[in-house]
Structures are given as C-alpha cells and as structure tokens.
Short mmCIF file of C-alpha atoms in Angstrom, two decimals:
data_model
loop_
_atom_site.label_atom_id
_atom_site.label_comp_id
_atom_site.label_asym_id
_atom_site.label_seq_id
_atom_site.Cartn_x
_atom_site.Cartn_y
_atom_site.Cartn_z
CA MET A 1 111.29 62.04 117.23
CA ARG A 2 110.91 64.60 120.09
CA ARG A 3 110.46 67.59 117.43
CA LEU A 4 108.27 65.14 115.40
CA LEU A 5 105.69 64.58 118.95
CA VAL A 6 105.89 68.40 119.13
CA SER A 7 104.44 68.84 116.25
CA LEU A 8 101.46 66.73 117.03
CA VAL A 9 100.76 68.10 120.40
CA LEU A 10 100.87 71.52 118.80
CA LEU A 11 98.36 70.64 116.42
CA MET A 12 95.78 68.48 119.54
CA ALA A 13 96.22 71.55 120.94
CA THR A 14 95.07 74.20 118.46
CA ALA A 15 92.01 71.52 117.60
CA ALA A 16 91.77 70.91 121.43
CA ALA A 17 91.40 74.69 122.32
CA GLY A 18 89.23 75.61 119.16
CA ALA A 19 91.29 77.06 116.78
CA ALA A 20 89.65 80.22 116.08
CA ALA A 21 88.20 80.89 111.82
CA PHE A 22 91.66 83.44 111.15
CA GLY A 23 94.06 81.10 112.68
CA ILE A 24 94.64 83.76 115.48
CA ARG A 25 94.31 82.49 119.50
CA GLY A 26 94.87 79.03 118.46
CA VAL A 27 96.26 77.91 121.31
CA PRO A 28 96.01 77.94 124.86
CA ALA A 29 97.98 81.24 126.34
CA ASP A 30 100.16 79.03 127.65
CA TYR A 31 101.09 76.53 125.42
CA CYS A 32 103.88 77.66 123.79
CA TYR A 33 105.26 77.99 127.49
CA ARG A 34 104.41 74.26 128.57
CA TYR A 35 105.93 72.78 125.35
CA ASN A 36 109.34 74.80 125.58
CA ILE A 37 108.48 76.91 122.09
CA PRO A 38 109.82 80.43 121.79
CA ALA A 39 106.53 82.90 121.63
CA ALA A 40 106.04 85.31 118.98
CA PRO A 41 109.66 87.72 118.43
CA PHE A 42 107.33 90.71 120.15
CA TYR A 43 110.82 93.41 119.55
CA LEU A 44 110.90 95.61 116.84
CA GLY A 45 112.52 94.37 113.86
CA THR A 46 112.48 91.25 114.88
CA ALA A 47 109.88 89.88 112.47
CA ALA A 48 109.54 90.67 108.33
CA ALA A 49 105.94 90.94 107.46
CA ILE A 50 105.71 88.53 103.57
CA HIS A 51 101.92 89.01 101.79
CA LEU A 52 102.57 86.37 99.24
CA GLY A 53 99.82 87.20 96.08
CA ASN A 54 98.87 86.13 93.14
CA THR A 55 100.43 89.06 91.47
CA ASN A 56 102.71 90.51 93.48
CA SER A 57 104.20 89.44 96.80
CA CYS A 58 105.69 91.52 99.26
CA ILE A 59 108.25 91.67 102.44
CA ALA A 60 107.78 95.00 105.23
CA GLY A 61 109.11 95.06 108.20
CA TYR A 62 110.24 98.14 111.29
CA ASP A 63 114.17 98.87 111.47
CA LEU A 64 115.69 99.07 114.51
CA ASP A 65 116.90 102.66 113.37
CA PRO A 66 114.48 104.93 113.99
CA ARG A 67 115.56 107.39 111.42
CA ASN A 68 114.96 104.34 108.88
CA SER A 69 111.91 102.43 110.94
CA TYR A 70 109.91 101.33 108.16
CA TYR A 71 111.06 99.38 104.44
CA HIS A 72 108.88 97.67 101.76
CA PHE A 73 109.96 95.42 98.27
CA CYS A 74 107.87 94.19 96.46
CA ILE A 75 108.21 91.19 93.35
CA PRO A 76 105.86 89.70 90.87
CA SER A 77 105.04 86.55 91.84
CA TRP A 78 106.90 84.86 89.04
CA VAL A 79 109.42 81.21 88.95
CA ALA A 80 111.14 80.07 86.22
CA ALA A 81 113.48 77.39 85.50
CA THR A 82 116.47 78.18 84.29
CA GLY A 83 117.81 74.70 82.59
CA ASN A 84 120.50 74.09 84.90
CA GLY A 85 118.74 73.19 88.27
CA THR A 86 118.60 76.81 89.17
CA THR A 87 115.90 79.04 89.33
CA LEU A 88 114.93 82.61 89.13
CA SER A 89 111.99 84.75 90.52
CA GLY A 90 110.66 87.98 90.74
CA GLU A 91 111.46 90.43 87.54
CA ALA A 92 114.38 88.19 86.36
CA ALA A 93 111.65 85.27 85.65
CA MET A 94 109.51 88.07 84.02
CA ASP A 95 112.46 89.12 81.55
CA HIS A 96 113.20 85.05 81.06
CA ALA A 97 109.25 84.47 80.06
CA ALA A 98 110.03 86.48 77.54
CA LEU A 99 112.96 84.24 75.62
CA SER A 100 111.53 80.98 77.29
CA PRO A 101 107.58 81.35 78.07
CA ARG A 102 107.67 77.24 79.04
CA THR A 103 109.71 77.88 81.09
CA ALA A 104 108.09 80.79 83.85
CA ILE A 105 104.90 80.29 85.61
CA SER A 106 102.45 82.59 87.63
CA GLY A 107 98.93 82.94 89.32
CA PHE A 108 100.09 80.09 91.01
CA MET A 109 98.90 80.62 94.43
CA ARG A 110 95.62 79.80 93.52
CA LEU A 111 96.03 76.21 92.81
CA LEU A 112 97.52 75.20 96.88
CA ASP A 113 95.55 72.57 97.83
CA GLN A 114 93.61 71.87 94.63
CA ARG A 115 93.54 68.39 92.79
CA ILE A 116 93.94 67.65 89.37
CA ILE A 117 90.23 67.34 89.18
CA ASP A 118 88.82 70.46 90.24
CA ASP A 119 87.45 73.19 88.27
CA VAL A 120 90.05 75.64 89.34
CA ALA A 121 92.83 73.17 88.23
CA LYS A 122 90.86 72.68 84.94
CA ARG A 123 90.39 76.62 84.30
CA GLU A 124 94.16 77.34 85.10
CA ALA A 125 95.44 74.34 82.25
CA GLU A 126 93.73 76.09 79.18
CA LEU A 127 95.23 79.43 80.65
CA VAL A 128 98.86 78.41 80.80
CA LEU A 129 101.63 77.12 78.70
CA TYR A 130 102.86 74.53 81.79
CA LYS A 131 101.24 71.28 82.54
CA LEU A 132 99.49 70.67 85.37
CA ILE A 133 100.01 66.88 87.10
CA ASP A 134 98.85 64.35 90.22
CA ARG A 135 101.27 64.35 92.60
CA ARG A 136 100.09 61.99 95.55
CA GLY A 137 96.23 64.11 95.08
CA ARG A 138 97.74 66.83 94.94
CA ILE A 139 98.25 69.16 92.01
CA SER A 140 102.11 69.65 90.78
CA ILE A 141 103.21 71.87 87.65
CA GLN A 142 105.58 70.49 85.28
CA VAL A 143 107.39 73.26 82.75
CA GLU A 144 110.34 72.14 80.34
CA ALA A 145 113.44 73.69 81.17
CA GLY A 146 116.09 72.69 78.18
CA ARG A 147 116.51 69.14 77.69
CA VAL A 148 114.29 67.85 80.91
CA ASN A 149 111.07 68.53 82.73
CA GLU A 150 111.13 69.92 85.99
CA GLU A 151 107.95 69.87 88.72
CA PHE A 152 107.21 72.21 91.22
CA PRO A 153 104.64 71.90 94.31
CA PRO A 154 102.99 75.50 94.51
CA ALA A 155 103.93 75.26 97.83
CA ARG A 156 107.53 74.99 96.60
CA LEU A 157 107.28 78.17 94.40
CA ALA A 158 105.93 79.94 97.27
CA CYS A 159 108.77 79.12 99.53
CA ILE A 160 111.54 80.70 96.17
CA LEU A 161 109.55 83.95 96.49
CA ILE A 162 109.62 84.19 100.25
CA SER A 163 113.81 83.24 99.96
CA GLU A 164 113.93 86.30 97.16
CA LEU A 165 112.22 88.62 99.60
CA LYS A 166 114.30 87.31 102.41
CA ARG A 167 117.19 87.69 100.62
CA LYS A 168 116.04 91.74 99.71
CA ALA A 169 115.00 92.73 103.02
CA GLU A 170 118.41 91.35 104.38
CA ALA A 171 119.97 93.49 102.16
CA HIS A 172 118.64 96.06 102.82
CA LEU A 173 118.90 96.07 106.36
CA GLY A 174 122.89 94.63 107.15
CA ARG A 175 121.26 91.73 109.17
CA GLU A 176 119.17 88.33 108.72
CA VAL A 177 115.42 88.40 109.40
CA ARG A 178 115.19 85.33 111.69
CA HIS A 179 111.31 85.92 111.50
CA ALA A 180 108.31 86.17 109.63
CA VAL A 181 104.89 86.59 109.60
CA ILE A 182 103.06 85.34 106.43
CA ALA A 183 99.63 87.18 104.93
CA VAL A 184 97.77 84.86 102.32
CA PRO A 185 94.24 84.84 100.96
CA ARG A 186 92.20 83.00 104.07
CA HIS A 187 91.10 79.77 102.47
CA LEU A 188 95.15 78.61 101.52
CA SER A 189 96.58 79.93 105.30
CA SER A 190 96.10 76.59 106.84
CA ILE A 191 97.21 74.83 103.83
CA LEU A 192 99.88 76.72 103.66
CA ARG A 193 101.31 76.52 107.25
CA GLN A 194 101.26 73.17 106.47
CA ASP A 195 103.56 72.97 103.12
CA LEU A 196 105.98 75.68 104.74
CA VAL A 197 106.68 72.99 107.53
CA THR A 198 107.09 70.12 105.33
CA LEU A 199 109.18 72.32 102.50
CA GLY A 200 110.07 74.99 103.52
CA ARG A 201 111.58 74.62 106.80
CA PHE A 202 115.78 74.24 105.64
CA ASP A 203 115.36 76.26 102.28
CA LEU A 204 113.53 79.10 104.29
CA GLY A 205 116.17 79.58 107.24
CA PHE A 206 113.94 80.95 109.62
CA ARG A 207 113.49 80.69 113.30
CA GLY A 208 109.96 80.70 113.40
CA PHE A 209 107.03 81.73 111.50
CA LYS A 210 103.37 82.47 111.60
CA VAL A 211 101.13 82.46 108.69
CA ILE A 212 97.33 85.08 108.70
CA ASP A 213 95.00 85.72 106.55
CA GLU A 214 95.44 88.92 104.92
CA GLN A 215 92.34 89.92 105.26
CA ILE A 216 92.80 90.04 109.15
CA ALA A 217 96.31 92.22 108.38
CA THR A 218 94.10 94.43 105.85
CA ALA A 219 92.04 95.46 108.79
CA ALA A 220 95.53 95.68 110.66
CA ALA A 221 96.23 98.44 108.47
CA TYR A 222 93.28 100.65 109.60
CA HIS A 223 93.89 99.61 113.46
CA LEU A 224 91.08 97.95 112.80
CA HIS A 225 92.54 95.21 115.40
CA THR A 226 91.86 97.37 117.59
CA GLU A 227 89.38 98.55 120.20
CA ARG A 228 88.66 100.74 117.53
CA GLY A 229 86.87 97.71 115.58
CA ASP A 230 86.01 95.97 118.91
CA GLY A 231 82.43 94.40 117.54
CA LYS A 232 82.30 95.82 114.36
CA ALA A 233 82.00 93.64 111.42
CA ILE A 234 84.24 94.67 108.85
CA LEU A 235 83.85 93.30 105.23
CA VAL A 236 87.06 93.43 103.11
CA PHE A 237 86.66 93.56 99.94
CA HIS A 238 89.69 92.61 97.72
CA LEU A 239 90.13 93.52 93.84
CA GLY A 240 93.56 92.45 93.08
CA GLY A 241 95.15 91.44 89.83
CA ARG A 242 93.89 87.97 89.08
CA THR A 243 91.72 87.19 91.95
CA CYS A 244 88.44 88.83 94.06
CA ASP A 245 86.93 88.03 96.81
CA ALA A 246 84.59 89.72 99.66
CA THR A 247 85.28 88.61 103.27
CA ILE A 248 83.26 89.44 106.67
CA PHE A 249 84.48 88.83 110.16
CA LYS A 250 84.83 91.09 113.49
CA PHE A 251 87.31 91.67 116.22
CA ILE A 252 85.95 90.49 119.36
CA ASN A 253 87.94 90.56 122.57
CA GLY A 254 90.98 90.52 120.56
CA THR A 255 90.04 86.91 118.63
CA THR A 256 88.61 86.83 115.41
CA ARG A 257 84.71 85.81 114.37
CA PHE A 258 84.87 85.08 110.58
CA VAL A 259 81.52 85.38 109.31
CA ASP A 260 80.96 84.90 105.51
CA ALA A 261 83.22 84.82 102.50
CA ARG A 262 82.91 84.72 98.48
CA SER A 263 85.78 84.80 96.28
CA ASP A 264 86.06 84.50 92.63
CA LEU A 265 89.78 83.24 91.81
CA PHE A 266 89.60 83.96 87.70
CA LEU A 267 88.60 87.84 88.26
CA GLY A 268 90.87 91.03 88.23
CA SER A 269 92.74 93.75 86.86
CA GLU A 270 94.21 91.90 84.23
CA ASP A 271 90.83 90.59 82.86
CA PHE A 272 89.78 94.47 82.97
CA THR A 273 93.04 95.03 81.20
CA ALA A 274 92.08 92.29 78.49
CA ARG A 275 88.83 94.24 77.63
CA ILE A 276 91.27 97.31 76.26
CA VAL A 277 93.19 94.93 74.24
CA GLU A 278 90.57 93.55 72.61
CA TYR A 279 89.13 96.61 72.22
CA MET A 280 92.31 98.00 70.78
CA ALA A 281 92.79 94.56 68.67
CA TRP A 282 89.25 95.49 67.35
CA LEU A 283 89.88 99.20 66.18
CA ILE A 284 93.78 98.12 64.42
CA LYS A 285 91.82 95.52 62.20
CA GLN A 286 89.34 98.09 61.36
CA ARG A 287 91.97 101.20 60.35
CA HIS A 288 94.74 98.02 59.13
CA GLY A 289 92.75 95.18 58.21
CA TRP A 290 95.59 93.07 60.32
CA ASP A 291 94.72 90.81 62.95
CA ILE A 292 97.24 91.72 65.94
CA GLY A 293 96.97 88.58 67.56
CA GLN A 294 99.14 87.16 64.80
CA ASP A 295 101.94 88.32 66.30
CA LYS A 296 102.27 87.75 69.79
CA GLU A 297 105.65 90.39 70.05
CA ALA A 298 103.09 93.46 68.89
CA LEU A 299 100.27 92.14 71.00
CA LEU A 300 102.37 91.75 74.07
CA ARG A 301 103.39 95.67 73.25
CA LEU A 302 99.72 96.83 73.33
CA ARG A 303 98.54 94.96 76.73
CA VAL A 304 101.81 97.44 78.13
CA ALA A 305 100.15 99.97 76.55
CA CYS A 306 96.40 99.17 77.58
CA GLU A 307 97.93 98.32 81.23
CA HIS A 308 99.51 102.08 81.38
CA ALA A 309 96.21 103.27 80.21
CA LYS A 310 93.73 101.56 82.52
CA LYS A 311 95.91 102.68 85.53
CA ALA A 312 95.79 106.63 83.47
CA LEU A 313 92.05 106.48 84.00
CA SER A 314 91.81 105.85 87.78
CA ASP A 315 92.96 109.93 87.93
CA LYS A 316 92.18 110.77 84.77
CA GLU A 317 89.10 111.42 82.15
CA GLU A 318 90.02 109.90 79.41
CA THR A 319 93.79 108.87 78.04
CA GLN A 320 95.80 107.40 75.05
CA VAL A 321 96.90 104.54 73.96
CA GLN A 322 100.03 104.71 71.88
CA VAL A 323 102.00 101.92 70.65
CA ASP A 324 105.01 102.76 67.90
CA SER A 325 106.20 100.86 64.89
CA LEU A 326 102.84 98.66 65.69
CA VAL A 327 101.55 97.62 61.51
CA GLY A 328 104.10 97.90 59.52
CA GLY A 329 106.93 100.49 60.95
CA VAL A 330 103.06 102.74 61.93
CA SER A 331 102.50 103.54 64.74
CA PHE A 332 98.83 103.04 66.50
CA SER A 333 97.22 105.68 68.61
CA ALA A 334 93.43 105.60 70.09
CA HIS A 335 91.55 107.77 72.47
CA LEU A 336 90.07 106.22 75.55
CA THR A 337 88.04 107.15 77.93
CA ARG A 338 86.71 106.27 81.20
CA ALA A 339 83.16 106.10 80.64
CA LYS A 340 84.24 103.34 77.82
CA PHE A 341 86.84 101.86 79.73
CA GLU A 342 83.75 101.40 82.62
CA GLU A 343 81.74 100.48 79.13
CA LEU A 344 84.27 97.78 78.49
CA ASN A 345 84.21 95.98 81.40
CA ARG A 346 80.06 96.32 83.19
CA ASP A 347 79.77 92.67 83.17
CA LEU A 348 82.95 92.42 84.88
CA PHE A 349 82.21 95.07 87.18
CA ASP A 350 78.86 92.99 88.25
CA ARG A 351 80.71 90.13 88.90
CA ALA A 352 83.29 91.45 91.13
CA MET A 353 79.81 93.02 93.35
CA ALA A 354 78.19 89.96 92.97
CA LEU A 355 80.49 88.66 95.33
CA VAL A 356 79.98 91.52 97.90
CA ASP A 357 75.69 90.94 97.83
CA GLU A 358 76.04 87.15 98.04
CA VAL A 359 78.49 87.65 101.31
CA VAL A 360 76.70 90.63 102.49
CA MET A 361 72.87 88.73 102.14
CA GLY A 362 74.38 85.46 102.93
CA ARG A 363 73.90 81.74 101.87
CA GLY A 364 70.02 81.31 103.18
CA GLY A 365 68.28 82.36 99.55
CA GLY A 366 65.95 83.63 102.29
CA PRO A 367 63.92 87.50 102.02
CA ARG A 368 66.74 90.07 101.04
CA GLU A 369 67.02 92.73 103.70
CA GLU A 370 68.04 95.84 102.89
CA SER A 371 68.97 96.38 106.84
CA ARG A 372 72.06 93.46 105.99
CA LYS A 373 73.80 95.94 104.87
CA ASP A 374 74.13 98.29 107.71
CA MET A 375 74.79 95.26 110.08
CA VAL A 376 78.21 96.10 108.10
CA ASP A 377 80.10 98.63 110.13
CA GLU A 378 83.42 99.13 108.60
CA ILE A 379 84.10 98.85 104.70
CA VAL A 380 87.62 98.21 103.38
CA LEU A 381 88.78 98.36 99.72
CA VAL A 382 92.15 96.61 99.37
CA GLY A 383 94.00 95.69 95.71
CA GLY A 384 95.05 97.26 93.15
CA SER A 385 91.40 97.68 91.57
CA ALA A 386 90.53 99.66 94.64
CA ARG A 387 91.94 102.74 92.45
CA ILE A 388 89.62 102.27 89.98
CA PRO A 389 86.73 104.82 90.49
CA LYS A 390 83.91 102.96 89.30
CA VAL A 391 84.27 99.80 91.89
CA ARG A 392 84.79 102.79 94.55
CA GLN A 393 81.43 104.71 93.18
CA LEU A 394 79.41 100.82 92.79
CA VAL A 395 80.70 99.85 96.39
CA SER A 396 79.46 103.61 97.39
CA VAL A 397 75.93 102.80 95.82
CA TYR A 398 75.00 99.14 96.97
CA PHE A 399 75.74 100.58 100.71
CA HIS A 400 73.45 103.45 100.26
CA GLY A 401 75.94 106.44 99.87
CA ARG A 402 78.64 105.28 102.37
CA ASP A 403 81.87 105.27 101.41
CA PRO A 404 85.05 102.77 101.88
CA ASN A 405 87.14 103.52 104.98
CA SER A 406 90.01 105.41 103.50
CA ARG A 407 93.15 106.29 105.94
CA LYS A 408 95.50 108.47 104.48
CA GLY A 409 98.56 107.04 103.42
CA VAL A 410 97.63 103.35 103.20
CA GLU A 411 97.84 102.53 99.52
CA PRO A 412 95.45 99.76 98.66
CA GLU A 413 97.97 97.44 96.72
CA GLU A 414 99.95 97.93 100.35
CA ALA A 415 97.80 97.34 102.64
CA VAL A 416 97.71 93.76 103.10
CA VAL A 417 101.90 94.01 104.08
CA ARG A 418 101.94 96.86 105.72
CA GLY A 419 99.12 95.77 107.93
CA THR A 420 100.91 92.28 108.36
CA ALA A 421 104.05 94.25 109.43
CA ILE A 422 101.74 95.81 111.88
CA LEU A 423 100.75 92.89 113.33
CA SER A 424 104.60 91.97 114.01
CA ARG A 425 105.24 95.19 116.21
CA PRO A 426 104.85 94.43 119.83
CA GLU A 427 101.47 96.36 120.44
CA ALA A 428 100.03 93.65 118.25
CA ALA A 429 101.10 91.08 121.10
CA PRO A 430 97.63 90.70 122.84
CA ILE A 431 96.25 89.19 118.82
CA MET A 432 99.64 87.30 117.80
CA GLU A 433 99.78 85.82 121.23
CA GLU A 434 100.24 82.24 119.91
CA CYS A 435 103.63 81.02 118.82
CA PHE A 436 105.06 80.83 115.48
CA GLU A 437 105.54 77.40 113.52
CA HIS A 438 109.29 76.53 114.31
CA ASN A 439 111.61 74.12 112.88
CA LEU A 440 111.45 71.89 115.17
CA VAL A 441 111.01 68.08 113.12
#
C-alpha cells in the first residue's frame, strides 16, 4: 500500500509542478529526497540507454573501463511466439517469421495507446497477418502459436525487446544493468512510462528507469542540450523505417519547451523499397511474362535485393538489382539509377516534406511567411532514410540552402540511442535531475 501511495503522490506532484511537455524536470527538485525515492543514477556506467523503434531497437551505454567505454547493440523490433509458451525476439524472431509468418509481430510501436476503432489500428489491420483485438479499450495483438492463440499488448512486446537488449548489454559488460533511460517517440513517452510500470515491473529487472522523448535524445547527440543550444528552436526531422515525424522544440535554461509536431505513422524507408520492388516486378513481367507476386519466396529475394540497391544509391549514382535463379532458374538483373529511384518515390518525399512544412508554418492557416523558416535555428535529420541524398537536398532547399546539422561520428540511425547514452552520463544531471520510475508498487 505504501508503494502504491508513493506512486500516486508522484503523479500528483508531477501534475502540480506543471510537467514539461517532454517529461524532463517533471517534479520539484526535492521530490525524490522527500519521498525517499532514489534520484537518477548519475554515475558513469550505471545506466543503459535504450531506444525502442518500429524497425530496430538499440541499447548503448558507457562502461567503467576507460579502454572500452562505449558499447552499442541493435536488434530488429520483432517478437514471435513459438507455440510452447516462450517467445523469440530480434533476429531469431525474424528467422521464425520466415517459417511461420503468422506467429511474428513487427512495427507494433505505433499501436501503443491505440483503440481498435482508430484509423491507425484500421490501417495496420489491413497490412498484417495477425489479429488486432480490443481488451478494455486498448489494442491487444493475437497471433497463432501452434494450436492456441496468444495475446500480446504492445507494451508487453516492448518489455520483451527491452529484456533482450538488457541481456545483450549484461553479457558484454559482465555485470547487471540496474537502471535505464528509454527513448521513444514524443507522443508515446507518458503512455509507455505507465505501461512499463505496470507490465515491466518484475520482468525487466531494473531498479529504476526513465522514459524520455527520442527528439530530446536526438538533440543531445549533437550536444544541443547544453548551453550551445539554449534558447534555440530545434527542428528534428525523423525519417525511419516505417514512420516519419517532424518536431520543433527549444531548450531554455535546461528545460524543454515543446512548440509543435507532425507525424505520419505509415511512411518510411520500407515504402521507398516497396516502390523499387514494384518497378522491378513490372520489369520482370515485361521480360518474362511472369507475375512475381505469385511466388512469395521469389518476391522476398527480390525485396532483399532492392533494399541493398536502395542503400547503395545513397553513395552511388547507379547500381544493379540482381537476383539469381529468380524465374525458372534464370537470373534477373536490372540497372537502377539514383534519378529513377527519386522519380519512383517523388510523392513519398513530398509527403515527408509536407510534415516539415506544416510544423514550421504552424496550425493557424494564416499567411505563409518565409520568415518562419528563419526562426528555426538548428535542423537535425535522424533515421536511416536521412542518408538518402534527395531527403537532405529537399530539406536544404526548403530552408533556403541551409544544410541540416551534421556531426562527424554520429550516424543518423544511431543518433537517438547515442543521445540517450549522453543523457545517462553524470554531466547530464542538470537536464535529467528528476528521479527514475522505480519498482515501488
């Protein structure tokens, strides 16, 4: 009962304090001390950084050993039910999906806090093999596992991924990871915090954890949480594997001030790859009179080849899409240029840039003054698709030739988890002084 009361008091104190939009500094500075809740563990190596994404999830942190100070591991955001009461995650779940597609789940982060009647849930139901069902007003995912069906709330799937990431980090470090800073999309931070307290209290094995917004972590990767970024309007444009969002916020005296955000939960690099697949499928039909869509195994091999070609075009002007033994033992090969790739995805790039335009110009629908673009001080691109030259070009042109923020050594797809790791270091205490969520109940 005491633990329950402490948790309730925490929620009331947060509301009374006027929690910042991004969840940082959400309680009075002396709250943790007054209620005997340990503050964030600001000692080097005591907290792991975790990023939960729709496509991949990662863990990183700083070890006490200065010779090997930074570690970083990622796994695909996949979970599969085996039918014997156990689950697989990461690469093992993807391998299992190849044998039993209806047992595997991916891209579930966008289903957090969704109802079965919501548009996002309806769109997702059209794309996946598993069922979405209603459980007390929230979505639960039902998969076929042998002779029975198993249900997974999205938050439970998040816990499974976190547990696997935690295991990898502990195997690398040779010791227990007791605390974590977990980065998720802005609109999910408060929801996931509550769900992790409920579902992950015993499963995760953390003494405490803190959930932050991935946009804050991205800015931290570029050290914009320091005095260097104080008062500046920061645009974080995230174009990942399955989702896209644009957010503007400011750091003011160590706290975050949310300005505006837009998101598209069904736009990402997988859609860019799909356009190449469609084009190559058309070429195959033209050359061989064969519909590759009728052969799932051949279609999968083609998709893998198209994914490799897409990544190659980030560094080259042209490449080959090649698949051996595709049609009756005959190999398929086709030339693909960066210009053709951009042509195939023109409307998708326009959709992504529309989010940037909406968040910069605001909601009012008034005069579209170009000066609003000049009010954005820092432009940060994040996500694997930020490597696509056309994306960087479109952003630069939109902001009258200004280049997005780039920092040597920070990869776009690793920026979130690297920034989260930076926020777990001792020098981040002024930003992250709020106490962690603890297993108190």
